[in-house]
Amino acid sequence: MTVAVIDYGAGNLKSAAKALSHAAKATGEDVIVTADPDVIARADRIVLPGVGAFAECKRGLEAVPGVVAAMSEAVLDKGRPFLGICVGMQLMATVGVEYGEHPGLDWIKGKVVKLTPSDPALKIPQMGWNDLRLRQPQHPIFGGLATGAHGYFVHSYHYLLDRPEDLLADVDYGGPVAAAIGRDNLVGVQFHPEKSQAVGLALLGNFLRWNP
């Protein structure tokens, strides 16, 4: 069993892969950091990390020949489990509006827009720990976790979902902010599991055991 971590120059690539490798000690998967479309298309699970601006990450992803097509083949055609992390989650959207409008992968309908907390004392970006509110606590990605678990966030934009049923968890940051989204074999988290200590490792382990 192989887990392909997509290599397109994402800033948190190594830390995400290291955390996955740690979680995989209990589940036995091989974690491979790769930009090879053939490896991605054959992989049993796909992870897309990401930090920075939406448009920059999308350009980086499209600049690696064959990667988007291979991801689509593995995830949409073959139904392999997919995890997007931070901007990797945001890229699942229909469109992102950071520095203009930019098309996303359009895997989970919605728009990525600037955070606008109702409390002016809350700084942008949201940076640090926040309590997760599990909206679908029965989802396998949350095995062993409960509302109040802490995730570590660093972001200035957030995901507005078209369909409420695609929201798995949110946080309060001057209003509700999507923290985890999903449908079918797709899951995305706005927080960084690789920086979220025991909670993050538990979530990654759940992803590696998930069979949608």
CSV table of C-alpha atoms in Angstrom, one decimal, residues 54-55 58-59 62 90-97 100-106:
chain,number,residue,atom,x,y,z
A,54,PHE,CA,-4.1,29.8,-3.6
A,55,ALA,CA,-3.1,31.0,-7.1
A,58,LYS,CA,-2.5,26.1,-8.3
A,59,ARG,CA,0.2,27.3,-10.7
A,62,GLU,CA,-0.3,22.7,-12.9
A,90,GLN,CA,-8.5,25.1,-0.5
A,91,LEU,CA,-7.5,23.9,-4.0
A,92,MET,CA,-10.4,21.4,-3.9
A,93,ALA,CA,-12.7,24.5,-4.3
A,94,THR,CA,-14.4,25.7,-7.4
A,95,VAL,CA,-12.6,29.1,-7.2
A,96,GLY,CA,-10.3,31.1,-5.0
A,97,VAL,CA,-10.4,34.9,-4.9
A,100,GLY,CA,-8.1,37.8,-8.4
A,101,GLU,CA,-10.3,34.9,-9.2
A,102,HIS,CA,-8.5,31.6,-9.9
A,103,PRO,CA,-10.2,28.3,-10.7
A,104,GLY,CA,-9.6,25.4,-8.3
A,105,LEU,CA,-9.9,21.7,-8.9
A,106,ASP,CA,-13.7,22.0,-8.3
